[in-house]
Structure formats: C-alpha cells, structure tokens
Amino acid sequence: MNRAAAPHTGPPAELPALAARPRDAHKGSMGRVLLVAGARGMAGAAALAANAALRAGAGHAVAAVPGGVAGEITVLAPCAVLCLLGPPGRDRVQATDLDAVLTAAAGARALAVGPGLGRDAGTVELVRGLLRSADLRVAAIPRVVDADALHALDLAELAAAGLLAGAVL
C-alpha cells in the first residue's frame, strides 16, 4: 500500500505555558513525582521519565530503581533523587520492594510506574501490589501506568475494584 506522508506542520503555534513560579518557590514547593522504573538494559527509560518530570515543572523527581542500575541513571538523570530498591547488584524490582516504594511515595503528588521495568514475575507482582494498595500514600495521588507496567494489569479486575480512578494508562 502506497501512502503519501502527511506534510509535517510542526508544533502548534501556541503551546500552553507553565504557570509562573512564585518568586519564593523552591524545589520542595513545586511538587514531587515518584517514578517506579528501570531495570538492567532499560535504565534509559527511567532516566528519560525522570528528566521529563523535572522539565515539566516538578521540583523533585524521585526514581525508585533497582540498586544495580543506579549508576546508569545517575549519569543519565543527575538531577533525579534515587530511591534504591534492593542491593547494589540487583537488576530488577521485586514484589518485596512494595514497602520501600510506599515509603518513597510519602509526599509525592504524582506516581509514574512502568518505564523500563521489565516483565518478570516479581515485577508484575510489585506493580499489581502497588496499584491494588489502599495505602493513602499512593491511592490518593494521580498515577500514570506506562510501558512494562501495562503488562501487569488485569484491566477488568482493576476497573471492577475501582482502582483505575485517577490513573492514566
């Protein structure tokens, strides 16, 4: 099938501007985003998400990542704060990391889960546990479920339980 490509017209003439920051603003007053992301070989996705959160106006981007990818993410997203999950050699998140993620979520105004997580069983369990959690540290904040985290979802089950309210998939 031969399709002619639509001409690229570029970005819209007027993009909405971010609200002006108050003169006395600091990173603590501009919001905190928690990212649950990254696995060996996919740390770039976590770094990209952390950098995007900061460029979009968040004051803090906290990346909850496996200890084994911390060095890569530090190089790629030096302004992100890292919350290491597991020992330095671990390459993937695990279901046992749920308590650490919930602790890291305290004070977050948004949660993003999925970029570069991988799809192994422990990761799937962590994502499901996080999205099913009634813990107010995560249940009451907007969530973006993206990339590998989407593979962990049973959408019908989550919708029936009302757990998709406020989530962007």
PDB file of C-alpha atoms in Angstrom:
ATOM      1  CA  MET A   1       0.000   0.000   0.000  1.00  0.00           C
ATOM      2  CA  ASN A   2       1.466   3.338  -1.035  1.00  0.00           C
ATOM      3  CA  ARG A   3       0.509   6.157   1.268  1.00  0.00           C
ATOM      4  CA  ALA A   4       1.685   9.678   0.827  1.00  0.00           C
ATOM      5  CA  ALA A   5       3.023  11.038   4.065  1.00  0.00           C
ATOM      6  CA  ALA A   6       1.150  13.982   5.509  1.00  0.00           C
ATOM      7  CA  PRO A   7       3.252  17.125   5.470  1.00  0.00           C
ATOM      8  CA  HIS A   8       4.847  17.896   8.819  1.00  0.00           C
ATOM      9  CA  THR A   9       3.417  21.126  10.088  1.00  0.00           C
ATOM     10  CA  GLY A  10       5.466  21.364  13.288  1.00  0.00           C
ATOM     11  CA  PRO A  11       4.226  22.116  16.760  1.00  0.00           C
ATOM     12  CA  PRO A  12       1.074  24.112  17.372  1.00  0.00           C
ATOM     13  CA  ALA A  13       1.571  27.851  17.026  1.00  0.00           C
ATOM     14  CA  GLU A  14       0.834  28.349  20.691  1.00  0.00           C
ATOM     15  CA  LEU A  15       1.735  25.824  23.349  1.00  0.00           C
ATOM     16  CA  PRO A  16       0.244  26.294  26.796  1.00  0.00           C
ATOM     17  CA  ALA A  17       2.806  27.848  29.100  1.00  0.00           C
ATOM     18  CA  LEU A  18       3.647  26.530  32.523  1.00  0.00           C
ATOM     19  CA  ALA A  19       2.318  28.720  35.293  1.00  0.00           C
ATOM     20  CA  ALA A  20       4.827  31.273  36.513  1.00  0.00           C
ATOM     21  CA  ARG A  21       6.638  30.150  39.617  1.00  0.00           C
ATOM     22  CA  PRO A  22       6.311  32.313  42.696  1.00  0.00           C
ATOM     23  CA  ARG A  23       9.441  34.302  43.495  1.00  0.00           C
ATOM     24  CA  ASP A  24       9.930  32.361  46.721  1.00  0.00           C
ATOM     25  CA  ALA A  25       9.446  28.942  45.069  1.00  0.00           C
ATOM     26  CA  HIS A  26      11.927  26.154  45.667  1.00  0.00           C
ATOM     27  CA  LYS A  27      12.097  22.535  44.626  1.00  0.00           C
ATOM     28  CA  GLY A  28      10.148  21.439  47.696  1.00  0.00           C
ATOM     29  CA  SER A  29       7.234  23.693  46.820  1.00  0.00           C
ATOM     30  CA  MET A  30       6.967  22.601  43.181  1.00  0.00           C
ATOM     31  CA  GLY A  31       5.788  19.038  43.704  1.00  0.00           C
ATOM     32  CA  ARG A  32       7.306  15.604  43.958  1.00  0.00           C
ATOM     33  CA  VAL A  33       6.907  12.808  41.395  1.00  0.00           C
ATOM     34  CA  LEU A  34       7.708   9.199  42.266  1.00  0.00           C
ATOM     35  CA  LEU A  35       8.831   7.036  39.355  1.00  0.00           C
ATOM     36  CA  VAL A  36       8.974   3.268  39.748  1.00  0.00           C
ATOM     37  CA  ALA A  37      11.129   2.408  36.791  1.00  0.00           C
ATOM     38  CA  GLY A  38      14.275   0.918  35.339  1.00  0.00           C
ATOM     39  CA  ALA A  39      15.853  -2.495  35.007  1.00  0.00           C
ATOM     40  CA  ARG A  40      19.195  -3.657  33.649  1.00  0.00           C
ATOM     41  CA  GLY A  41      19.358  -2.772  29.964  1.00  0.00           C
ATOM     42  CA  MET A  42      16.425  -0.345  30.192  1.00  0.00           C
ATOM     43  CA  ALA A  43      17.706   2.323  32.580  1.00  0.00           C
ATOM     44  CA  GLY A  44      17.367   4.926  29.838  1.00  0.00           C
ATOM     45  CA  ALA A  45      13.581   4.737  30.113  1.00  0.00           C
ATOM     46  CA  ALA A  46      13.740   5.552  33.820  1.00  0.00           C
ATOM     47  CA  ALA A  47      16.141   8.430  33.200  1.00  0.00           C
ATOM     48  CA  LEU A  48      14.001   9.793  30.379  1.00  0.00           C
ATOM     49  CA  ALA A  49      10.911   9.749  32.618  1.00  0.00           C
ATOM     50  CA  ALA A  50      12.771  11.445  35.496  1.00  0.00           C
ATOM     51  CA  ASN A  51      14.137  14.158  33.234  1.00  0.00           C
ATOM     52  CA  ALA A  52      10.687  14.685  31.687  1.00  0.00           C
ATOM     53  CA  ALA A  53       9.086  15.123  35.111  1.00  0.00           C
ATOM     54  CA  LEU A  54      11.637  17.778  36.015  1.00  0.00           C
ATOM     55  CA  ARG A  55      11.295  19.583  32.680  1.00  0.00           C
ATOM     56  CA  ALA A  56       7.521  19.574  33.083  1.00  0.00           C
ATOM     57  CA  GLY A  57       7.859  21.517  36.317  1.00  0.00           C
ATOM     58  CA  ALA A  58       8.189  19.021  39.163  1.00  0.00           C
ATOM     59  CA  GLY A  59      10.546  20.157  41.877  1.00  0.00           C
ATOM     60  CA  HIS A  60      11.648  16.625  42.780  1.00  0.00           C
ATOM     61  CA  ALA A  61      11.744  13.533  40.615  1.00  0.00           C
ATOM     62  CA  VAL A  62      12.351  10.503  42.818  1.00  0.00           C
ATOM     63  CA  ALA A  63      13.284   7.391  40.844  1.00  0.00           C
ATOM     64  CA  ALA A  64      12.674   4.147  42.749  1.00  0.00           C
ATOM     65  CA  VAL A  65      15.012   1.816  40.860  1.00  0.00           C
ATOM     66  CA  PRO A  66      16.866  -1.465  41.384  1.00  0.00           C
ATOM     67  CA  GLY A  67      20.252  -0.928  43.031  1.00  0.00           C
ATOM     68  CA  GLY A  68      22.039  -2.445  40.048  1.00  0.00           C
ATOM     69  CA  VAL A  69      21.043   0.370  37.685  1.00  0.00           C
ATOM     70  CA  ALA A  70      21.693   3.327  39.992  1.00  0.00           C
ATOM     71  CA  GLY A  71      24.975   4.261  38.329  1.00  0.00           C
ATOM     72  CA  GLU A  72      23.452   4.419  34.862  1.00  0.00           C
ATOM     73  CA  ILE A  73      20.513   6.525  35.996  1.00  0.00           C
ATOM     74  CA  THR A  74      22.751   8.885  37.956  1.00  0.00           C
ATOM     75  CA  VAL A  75      24.705   9.602  34.767  1.00  0.00           C
ATOM     76  CA  LEU A  76      21.621   9.989  32.564  1.00  0.00           C
ATOM     77  CA  ALA A  77      19.434  11.914  35.050  1.00  0.00           C
ATOM     78  CA  PRO A  78      21.787  13.616  37.515  1.00  0.00           C
ATOM     79  CA  CYS A  79      19.048  15.845  38.949  1.00  0.00           C
ATOM     80  CA  ALA A  80      16.821  12.923  39.939  1.00  0.00           C
ATOM     81  CA  VAL A  81      16.821  11.666  43.509  1.00  0.00           C
ATOM     82  CA  LEU A  82      17.290   7.898  43.676  1.00  0.00           C
ATOM     83  CA  CYS A  83      15.477   5.503  45.973  1.00  0.00           C
ATOM     84  CA  LEU A  84      17.410   2.263  45.658  1.00  0.00           C
ATOM     85  CA  LEU A  85      15.370  -0.909  45.747  1.00  0.00           C
ATOM     86  CA  GLY A  86      17.437  -3.847  46.851  1.00  0.00           C
ATOM     87  CA  PRO A  87      21.196  -4.345  46.992  1.00  0.00           C
ATOM     88  CA  PRO A  88      23.623  -2.714  44.542  1.00  0.00           C
ATOM     89  CA  GLY A  89      23.816  -5.794  42.302  1.00  0.00           C
ATOM     90  CA  ARG A  90      20.083  -6.343  41.809  1.00  0.00           C
ATOM     91  CA  ASP A  91      18.913  -5.711  38.236  1.00  0.00           C
ATOM     92  CA  ARG A  92      15.117  -5.763  38.641  1.00  0.00           C
ATOM     93  CA  VAL A  93      12.468  -4.681  41.103  1.00  0.00           C
ATOM     94  CA  GLN A  94      10.752  -7.396  43.132  1.00  0.00           C
ATOM     95  CA  ALA A  95       7.459  -7.829  44.950  1.00  0.00           C
ATOM     96  CA  THR A  96       9.330  -7.469  48.246  1.00  0.00           C
ATOM     97  CA  ASP A  97      10.096  -3.844  47.300  1.00  0.00           C
ATOM     98  CA  LEU A  98       6.477  -2.752  47.844  1.00  0.00           C
ATOM     99  CA  ASP A  99       7.040  -1.360  51.355  1.00  0.00           C
ATOM    100  CA  ALA A 100      10.043   0.662  50.187  1.00  0.00           C
ATOM    101  CA  VAL A 101       8.021   2.073  47.269  1.00  0.00           C
ATOM    102  CA  LEU A 102       5.141   3.007  49.585  1.00  0.00           C
ATOM    103  CA  THR A 103       7.576   4.740  51.922  1.00  0.00           C
ATOM    104  CA  ALA A 104       9.108   6.628  48.982  1.00  0.00           C
ATOM    105  CA  ALA A 105       5.598   7.688  47.909  1.00  0.00           C
ATOM    106  CA  ALA A 106       5.066   9.745  51.072  1.00  0.00           C
ATOM    107  CA  GLY A 107       4.682  13.334  49.974  1.00  0.00           C
ATOM    108  CA  ALA A 108       4.519  12.547  46.249  1.00  0.00           C
ATOM    109  CA  ARG A 109       1.926  14.428  44.229  1.00  0.00           C
ATOM    110  CA  ALA A 110       2.079  12.008  41.291  1.00  0.00           C
ATOM    111  CA  LEU A 111       3.179   8.426  40.627  1.00  0.00           C
ATOM    112  CA  ALA A 112       4.508   7.013  37.371  1.00  0.00           C
ATOM    113  CA  VAL A 113       5.117   3.291  37.153  1.00  0.00           C
ATOM    114  CA  GLY A 114       6.472   1.262  34.272  1.00  0.00           C
ATOM    115  CA  PRO A 115       9.236   2.829  32.169  1.00  0.00           C
ATOM    116  CA  GLY A 116      11.862   0.144  31.623  1.00  0.00           C
ATOM    117  CA  LEU A 117      10.670  -2.112  34.459  1.00  0.00           C
ATOM    118  CA  GLY A 118      10.761  -5.400  32.597  1.00  0.00           C
ATOM    119  CA  ARG A 119       8.126  -8.115  32.671  1.00  0.00           C
ATOM    120  CA  ASP A 120       9.368 -10.812  35.028  1.00  0.00           C
ATOM    121  CA  ALA A 121       7.098 -12.306  37.708  1.00  0.00           C
ATOM    122  CA  GLY A 122       8.491 -10.233  40.614  1.00  0.00           C
ATOM    123  CA  THR A 123       7.978  -7.009  38.696  1.00  0.00           C
ATOM    124  CA  VAL A 124       4.418  -7.960  37.786  1.00  0.00           C
ATOM    125  CA  GLU A 125       3.689  -8.707  41.462  1.00  0.00           C
ATOM    126  CA  LEU A 126       5.116  -5.359  42.560  1.00  0.00           C
ATOM    127  CA  VAL A 127       3.059  -3.411  40.016  1.00  0.00           C
ATOM    128  CA  ARG A 128      -0.136  -5.252  40.938  1.00  0.00           C
ATOM    129  CA  GLY A 129       0.512  -4.764  44.645  1.00  0.00           C
ATOM    130  CA  LEU A 130       1.187  -1.065  44.151  1.00  0.00           C
ATOM    131  CA  LEU A 131      -1.964  -0.478  42.106  1.00  0.00           C
ATOM    132  CA  ARG A 132      -4.119  -2.541  44.472  1.00  0.00           C
ATOM    133  CA  SER A 133      -2.766  -0.802  47.534  1.00  0.00           C
ATOM    134  CA  ALA A 134      -5.262   1.094  49.645  1.00  0.00           C
ATOM    135  CA  ASP A 135      -2.317   2.848  51.262  1.00  0.00           C
ATOM    136  CA  LEU A 136      -3.124   6.550  51.084  1.00  0.00           C
ATOM    137  CA  ARG A 137       0.447   7.365  50.102  1.00  0.00           C
ATOM    138  CA  VAL A 138      -0.397   6.064  46.622  1.00  0.00           C
ATOM    139  CA  ALA A 139      -4.172   5.594  46.490  1.00  0.00           C
ATOM    140  CA  ALA A 140      -4.932   9.314  46.664  1.00  0.00           C
ATOM    141  CA  ILE A 141      -2.496  10.615  44.033  1.00  0.00           C
ATOM    142  CA  PRO A 142      -2.719  10.680  40.242  1.00  0.00           C
ATOM    143  CA  ARG A 143      -0.986   7.726  38.611  1.00  0.00           C
ATOM    144  CA  VAL A 144       0.469   7.127  35.192  1.00  0.00           C
ATOM    145  CA  VAL A 145       0.734   3.446  34.311  1.00  0.00           C
ATOM    146  CA  ASP A 146       3.002   3.092  31.326  1.00  0.00           C
ATOM    147  CA  ALA A 147       5.210   0.780  29.337  1.00  0.00           C
ATOM    148  CA  ASP A 148       6.045  -2.527  31.026  1.00  0.00           C
ATOM    149  CA  ALA A 149       3.632  -1.904  33.910  1.00  0.00           C
ATOM    150  CA  LEU A 150       0.735  -2.218  31.460  1.00  0.00           C
ATOM    151  CA  HIS A 151       1.614  -5.896  31.015  1.00  0.00           C
ATOM    152  CA  ALA A 152       0.950  -6.477  34.707  1.00  0.00           C
ATOM    153  CA  LEU A 153      -2.593  -5.182  34.597  1.00  0.00           C
ATOM    154  CA  ASP A 154      -5.779  -7.167  34.608  1.00  0.00           C
ATOM    155  CA  LEU A 155      -7.865  -4.193  33.493  1.00  0.00           C
ATOM    156  CA  ALA A 156     -11.237  -5.816  34.142  1.00  0.00           C
ATOM    157  CA  GLU A 157     -10.263  -6.732  37.702  1.00  0.00           C
ATOM    158  CA  LEU A 158      -8.813  -3.287  38.468  1.00  0.00           C
ATOM    159  CA  ALA A 159     -11.792  -1.458  36.961  1.00  0.00           C
ATOM    160  CA  ALA A 160     -14.270  -3.605  38.902  1.00  0.00           C
ATOM    161  CA  ALA A 161     -12.426  -2.783  42.117  1.00  0.00           C
ATOM    162  CA  GLY A 162     -12.423   0.940  41.271  1.00  0.00           C
ATOM    163  CA  LEU A 163      -8.634   1.040  41.231  1.00  0.00           C
ATOM    164  CA  LEU A 164      -8.276   2.787  37.893  1.00  0.00           C
ATOM    165  CA  ALA A 165      -9.847   6.046  39.044  1.00  0.00           C
ATOM    166  CA  GLY A 166      -7.284   8.778  38.566  1.00  0.00           C
ATOM    167  CA  ALA A 167      -4.952   6.571  36.532  1.00  0.00           C
ATOM    168  CA  VAL A 168      -3.672   7.374  33.055  1.00  0.00           C
ATOM    169  CA  LEU A 169      -2.935   4.241  31.033  1.00  0.00           C
TER     170      LEU A 169
END
